[in-house]
GROMACS .gro file of C-alpha atoms in nm:
model
  273
    1MET     CA    1   0.000   0.000   0.000
    2ALA     CA    2   0.138   0.347  -0.089
    3LEU     CA    3   0.250   0.566   0.201
    4HIS     CA    4   0.080   0.875   0.052
    5ASP     CA    5  -0.240   0.891  -0.146
    6SER     CA    6  -0.098   1.152  -0.384
    7VAL     CA    7   0.218   1.344  -0.469
    8ARG     CA    8   0.074   1.647  -0.294
    9ASP     CA    9   0.039   1.453   0.030
   10ALA     CA   10   0.413   1.379   0.020
   11LEU     CA   11   0.516   1.747   0.023
   12PRO     CA   12   0.711   1.844   0.340
   13ILE     CA   13   0.536   2.169   0.441
   14ARG     CA   14   0.179   2.182   0.570
   15LEU     CA   15  -0.028   2.496   0.612
   16GLY     CA   16  -0.364   2.400   0.748
   17ASN     CA   17  -0.482   2.105   0.541
   18ARG     CA   18  -0.268   2.181   0.237
   19LYS     CA   19   0.091   2.071   0.180
   20TYR     CA   20   0.360   2.259  -0.008
   21ASN     CA   21   0.706   2.191  -0.139
   22ILE     CA   22   1.019   2.381  -0.023
   23ASP     CA   23   1.318   2.496  -0.224
   24LEU     CA   24   1.610   2.386  -0.008
   25SER     CA   25   1.859   2.562  -0.235
   26ARG     CA   26   1.738   2.897  -0.102
   27LEU     CA   27   1.750   2.793   0.266
   28ALA     CA   28   2.008   2.980   0.478
   29ARG     CA   29   2.102   2.902   0.840
   30ALA     CA   30   2.272   3.133   1.091
   31THR     CA   31   2.295   3.189   1.469
   32ILE     CA   32   2.239   3.505   1.672
   33ASP     CA   33   2.431   3.630   1.977
   34PRO     CA   34   2.233   3.512   2.281
   35ILE     CA   35   2.355   3.824   2.470
   36ARG     CA   36   2.241   4.154   2.326
   37GLN     CA   37   2.493   4.424   2.241
   38GLY     CA   38   2.541   4.686   2.511
   39TYR     CA   39   2.595   5.057   2.462
   40ASP     CA   40   2.714   5.317   2.710
   41THR     CA   41   2.445   5.584   2.720
   42GLN     CA   42   2.511   5.727   3.067
   43GLY     CA   43   2.589   6.089   3.144
   44GLN     CA   44   2.944   5.988   3.238
   45PRO     CA   45   3.074   5.815   2.921
   46GLY     CA   46   3.278   5.499   2.942
   47GLU     CA   47   3.580   5.391   2.742
   48GLN     CA   48   3.406   5.149   2.504
   49SER     CA   49   3.078   4.977   2.424
   50LEU     CA   50   2.965   4.762   2.713
   51ASN     CA   51   3.026   4.393   2.655
   52GLN     CA   52   2.740   4.216   2.829
   53ALA     CA   53   2.949   3.902   2.864
   54GLY     CA   54   3.261   4.069   3.004
   55VAL     CA   55   3.391   4.333   3.242
   56TRP     CA   56   3.268   4.691   3.207
   57LYS     CA   57   3.598   4.875   3.221
   58ARG     CA   58   3.633   5.208   3.400
   59THR     CA   59   3.959   5.390   3.470
   60ARG     CA   60   4.008   5.669   3.726
   61SER     CA   61   4.317   5.859   3.832
   62ASP     CA   62   4.182   6.098   4.096
   63TRP     CA   63   4.040   5.990   4.435
   64GLU     CA   64   4.079   6.318   4.624
   65LEU     CA   65   3.720   6.323   4.757
   66GLY     CA   66   3.805   6.022   4.972
   67ALA     CA   67   3.591   5.737   5.102
   68GLY     CA   68   3.218   5.721   5.157
   69GLN     CA   69   3.065   5.635   4.818
   70GLN     CA   70   2.933   5.280   4.800
   71ASP     CA   71   2.805   5.281   4.439
   72ALA     CA   72   2.996   5.433   4.149
   73ASP     CA   73   2.725   5.405   3.882
   74MET     CA   74   2.434   5.593   4.037
   75MET     CA   75   2.306   5.926   3.908
   76GLU     CA   76   2.448   6.106   4.212
   77SER     CA   77   2.784   5.923   4.207
   78THR     CA   78   3.108   6.114   4.155
   79LEU     CA   79   3.422   6.000   3.978
   80ARG     CA   80   3.663   6.105   4.256
   81GLU     CA   81   3.512   5.920   4.552
   82TYR     CA   82   3.535   5.555   4.655
   83HIS     CA   83   3.377   5.322   4.910
   84THR     CA   84   3.635   5.253   5.180
   85SER     CA   85   4.009   5.218   5.242
   86LEU     CA   86   4.259   5.151   5.517
   87GLY     CA   87   4.615   5.274   5.541
   88ILE     CA   88   4.637   5.452   5.205
   89ASP     CA   89   4.697   5.810   5.094
   90PRO     CA   90   4.470   5.896   4.796
   91TRP     CA   91   4.537   6.271   4.790
   92THR     CA   92   4.787   6.281   4.499
   93LYS     CA   93   4.639   6.260   4.150
   94GLY     CA   94   4.746   5.952   3.962
   95GLU     CA   95   4.888   5.786   4.274
   96VAL     CA   96   4.768   5.570   4.560
   97LYS     CA   97   5.033   5.551   4.832
   98LEU     CA   98   5.060   5.374   5.164
   99HIS     CA   99   5.068   5.577   5.482
  100LYS     CA  100   5.391   5.579   5.676
  101ALA     CA  101   5.442   5.289   5.911
  102THR     CA  102   5.352   5.345   6.277
  103THR     CA  103   5.508   5.202   6.590
  104LYS     CA  104   5.345   5.165   6.930
  105ILE     CA  105   5.531   5.385   7.179
  106ASP     CA  106   5.278   5.435   7.459
  107PRO     CA  107   5.433   5.432   7.806
  108SER     CA  108   5.195   5.172   7.951
  109THR     CA  109   4.896   4.953   7.884
  110PHE     CA  110   4.605   5.194   7.894
  111THR     CA  111   4.270   5.093   8.040
  112ASN     CA  112   4.088   5.426   7.996
  113ASP     CA  113   3.958   5.576   7.673
  114ASN     CA  114   4.048   5.940   7.747
  115VAL     CA  115   4.393   5.928   7.583
  116PHE     CA  116   4.528   6.260   7.449
  117LEU     CA  117   4.858   6.370   7.296
  118ALA     CA  118   5.014   6.717   7.262
  119THR     CA  119   5.351   6.891   7.264
  120GLY     CA  120   5.460   7.181   7.482
  121GLY     CA  121   5.807   7.328   7.506
  122ASP     CA  122   6.062   7.047   7.494
  123TYR     CA  123   5.811   6.780   7.593
  124VAL     CA  124   5.559   6.546   7.441
  125TYR     CA  125   5.267   6.481   7.674
  126MET     CA  126   5.040   6.179   7.666
  127THR     CA  127   4.749   6.165   7.908
  128GLU     CA  128   4.532   5.874   8.017
  129GLY     CA  129   4.280   5.873   8.298
  130GLN     CA  130   4.423   6.108   8.561
  131ASP     CA  131   4.784   6.050   8.461
  132ILE     CA  132   5.010   6.272   8.250
  133HIS     CA  133   5.311   6.102   8.089
  134PRO     CA  134   5.591   6.338   7.974
  135SER     CA  135   5.869   6.256   7.729
  136ASP     CA  136   6.170   6.475   7.652
  137ASP     CA  137   6.292   6.273   7.352
  138GLY     CA  138   5.992   6.276   7.123
  139GLY     CA  139   5.824   5.975   7.279
  140GLN     CA  140   6.113   5.730   7.256
  141THR     CA  141   6.120   5.702   7.634
  142TRP     CA  142   5.879   5.828   7.899
  143LEU     CA  143   5.954   5.995   8.230
  144ALA     CA  144   5.763   5.929   8.550
  145SER     CA  145   5.397   6.018   8.519
  146PHE     CA  146   5.227   6.272   8.743
  147THR     CA  147   4.876   6.406   8.808
  148MET     CA  148   4.728   6.749   8.855
  149THR     CA  149   4.732   6.890   9.209
  150VAL     CA  150   4.376   6.767   9.256
  151PRO     CA  151   4.356   6.453   9.039
  152ASN     CA  152   4.052   6.415   8.814
  153PRO     CA  153   3.994   6.230   8.488
  154ILE     CA  154   4.134   6.448   8.212
  155LYS     CA  155   3.873   6.565   7.959
  156GLY     CA  156   4.098   6.737   7.707
  157ILE     CA  157   4.437   6.900   7.655
  158ALA     CA  158   4.574   7.177   7.435
  159SER     CA  159   4.906   7.355   7.388
  160ASP     CA  160   5.019   7.705   7.298
  161GLY     CA  161   5.362   7.569   7.206
  162THR     CA  162   5.506   7.628   7.553
  163ASN     CA  163   5.245   7.528   7.809
  164LEU     CA  164   5.006   7.236   7.822
  165PHE     CA  165   4.650   7.326   7.923
  166VAL     CA  166   4.449   7.052   8.092
  167ALA     CA  167   4.070   7.046   8.131
  168ASP     CA  168   3.902   6.834   8.397
  169ALA     CA  169   3.591   6.837   8.613
  170VAL     CA  170   3.698   7.143   8.816
  171GLY     CA  171   3.839   7.367   8.544
  172VAL     CA  172   4.148   7.434   8.335
  173ALA     CA  173   4.504   7.426   8.468
  174THR     CA  174   4.846   7.419   8.304
  175VAL     CA  175   5.150   7.197   8.289
  176SER     CA  176   5.502   7.323   8.230
  177GLY     CA  177   5.789   7.077   8.225
  178VAL     CA  178   5.709   6.775   8.438
  179GLY     CA  179   5.457   6.912   8.684
  180PRO     CA  180   5.135   7.113   8.719
  181HIS     CA  181   5.157   7.490   8.729
  182GLY     CA  182   4.860   7.539   8.954
  183THR     CA  183   4.523   7.408   9.067
  184ALA     CA  184   4.243   7.503   8.830
  185LEU     CA  185   4.382   7.842   8.728
  186TRP     CA  186   4.048   7.891   8.553
  187PRO     CA  187   3.780   7.729   8.773
  188LEU     CA  188   3.511   7.596   8.540
  189VAL     CA  189   3.298   7.318   8.687
  190GLY     CA  190   3.231   7.040   8.437
  191ALA     CA  191   3.488   7.155   8.181
  192ALA     CA  192   3.460   6.913   7.888
  193ASP     CA  193   3.748   7.024   7.665
  194VAL     CA  194   4.000   7.300   7.603
  195TRP     CA  195   4.157   7.449   7.289
  196VAL     CA  196   4.414   7.709   7.185
  197ALA     CA  197   4.319   7.890   6.864
  198ASN     CA  198   4.493   8.197   6.721
  199GLY     CA  199   4.641   8.269   7.063
  200TYR     CA  200   4.308   8.246   7.247
  201LEU     CA  201   4.234   7.988   7.517
  202LEU     CA  202   3.881   7.849   7.492
  203ALA     CA  203   3.696   7.589   7.697
  204ALA     CA  204   3.357   7.421   7.677
  205VAL     CA  205   3.097   7.301   7.924
  206GLY     CA  206   2.806   7.141   7.741
  207ALA     CA  207   2.660   7.403   7.505
  208ARG     CA  208   2.870   7.678   7.660
  209LEU     CA  209   3.185   7.789   7.478
  210THR     CA  210   3.386   8.055   7.658
  211HIS     CA  211   3.711   8.249   7.630
  212LEU     CA  212   3.955   8.211   7.921
  213SER     CA  213   4.157   8.530   7.951
  214GLY     CA  214   4.435   8.665   8.167
  215THR     CA  215   4.782   8.519   8.215
  216LEU     CA  216   4.925   8.224   8.402
  217ALA     CA  217   5.038   8.462   8.675
  218ALA     CA  218   4.705   8.645   8.686
  219PRO     CA  219   4.426   8.442   8.525
  220THR     CA  220   4.085   8.605   8.487
  221ALA     CA  221   3.803   8.406   8.643
  222PRO     CA  222   3.563   8.272   8.380
  223ASN     CA  223   3.250   8.482   8.342
  224THR     CA  224   2.952   8.484   8.109
  225ALA     CA  225   3.061   8.813   7.953
  226ALA     CA  226   3.340   8.619   7.782
  227ASP     CA  227   3.105   8.349   7.649
  228ILE     CA  228   3.100   8.290   7.276
  229ALA     CA  229   2.797   8.063   7.321
  230GLY     CA  230   2.607   8.055   7.648
  231GLU     CA  231   2.488   7.753   7.842
  232ASN     CA  232   2.138   7.801   7.694
  233PHE     CA  233   2.263   7.798   7.333
  234THR     CA  234   2.014   7.564   7.164
  235GLN     CA  235   2.201   7.490   6.842
  236VAL     CA  236   2.472   7.275   7.003
  237ASP     CA  237   2.467   7.006   7.272
  238GLU     CA  238   2.845   6.972   7.297
  239TRP     CA  239   3.147   7.134   7.134
  240LYS     CA  240   3.387   6.889   6.967
  241GLU     CA  241   3.663   7.098   6.808
  242VAL     CA  242   3.795   7.453   6.781
  243ILE     CA  243   4.067   7.552   6.534
  244GLY     CA  244   4.239   7.875   6.440
  245THR     CA  245   4.287   7.990   6.080
  246PRO     CA  246   4.423   8.305   5.912
  247VAL     CA  247   4.066   8.432   5.868
  248GLY     CA  248   3.940   8.360   6.218
  249ILE     CA  249   3.837   8.080   6.450
  250PHE     CA  250   3.601   7.795   6.363
  251ALA     CA  251   3.414   7.591   6.625
  252ALA     CA  252   3.241   7.260   6.555
  253GLY     CA  253   2.968   7.109   6.771
  254ASN     CA  254   2.702   6.840   6.764
  255LYS     CA  255   2.328   6.872   6.805
  256GLY     CA  256   2.168   6.529   6.819
  257THR     CA  257   2.279   6.347   6.504
  258ARG     CA  258   2.387   6.666   6.324
  259GLY     CA  259   2.722   6.843   6.327
  260ARG     CA  260   2.748   7.219   6.294
  261ILE     CA  261   3.042   7.453   6.232
  262TYR     CA  262   3.044   7.815   6.345
  263TYR     CA  263   3.273   8.104   6.263
  264VAL     CA  264   3.409   8.302   6.558
  265GLY     CA  265   3.515   8.650   6.453
  266ILE     CA  266   3.789   8.860   6.613
  267ASN     CA  267   3.727   9.230   6.670
  268ASP     CA  268   4.002   9.421   6.488
  269SER     CA  269   3.989   9.710   6.736
  270THR     CA  270   3.965   9.531   7.070
  271SER     CA  271   4.085   9.179   6.976
  272ALA     CA  272   3.779   9.047   7.156
  273LEU     CA  273   3.602   8.736   7.032
   0.00000   0.00000   0.00000
């Protein structure tokens, strides 16, 4: 019995109930790339078309904005910022360098977290807890430690290049050489930190930031007339840093989760803050 009833039934192509022949001589076969071609259409152009199957190359030579940027391909991303680093110096264009090596030189095993370091005269001073550790050879060796006349945990230290100023719970006193100069030359209960900026001695108690005037021989008792910010100043909970610059003094403080920086002007006529 014949496999097909007619020649038409033997044709290889069926459309509905009809069969058709096919001209194999005109048949062409080819493959397509399973991964579509990529093109760089971002606002920050790349160096080539984006190969979907390979690495998307990006080259940068300037990282001077430092760490803090997690994603480099967002609309708000910048080309000079990166995610995180440890022990590198990114501040020279075209170079990434290691920081200088450090060596532990502390005079003892510290158990407190109020550790401060400053220089004054021929000495380097390191403080921890109530103790002050002096060194006269740049920290290679440490002399016997001492405390202030009335020992209290040290809250902050600062130097004018000659004297070391120490803030604690009763006020601000000074250190010269290897011993205290006096007991709370500037009595200021609850003093939280002390700074020297452009030749001015400043101290903080909570929101209060005040100028401590006078001399070591004749210090002027702290008073509210010398306050830069009073104890009721609502924009700052605590002052964290004060620095001097050629254009004036800047003070930084925290209010809740926000940090704020204030400019402290100097009166050209009276030199008052």
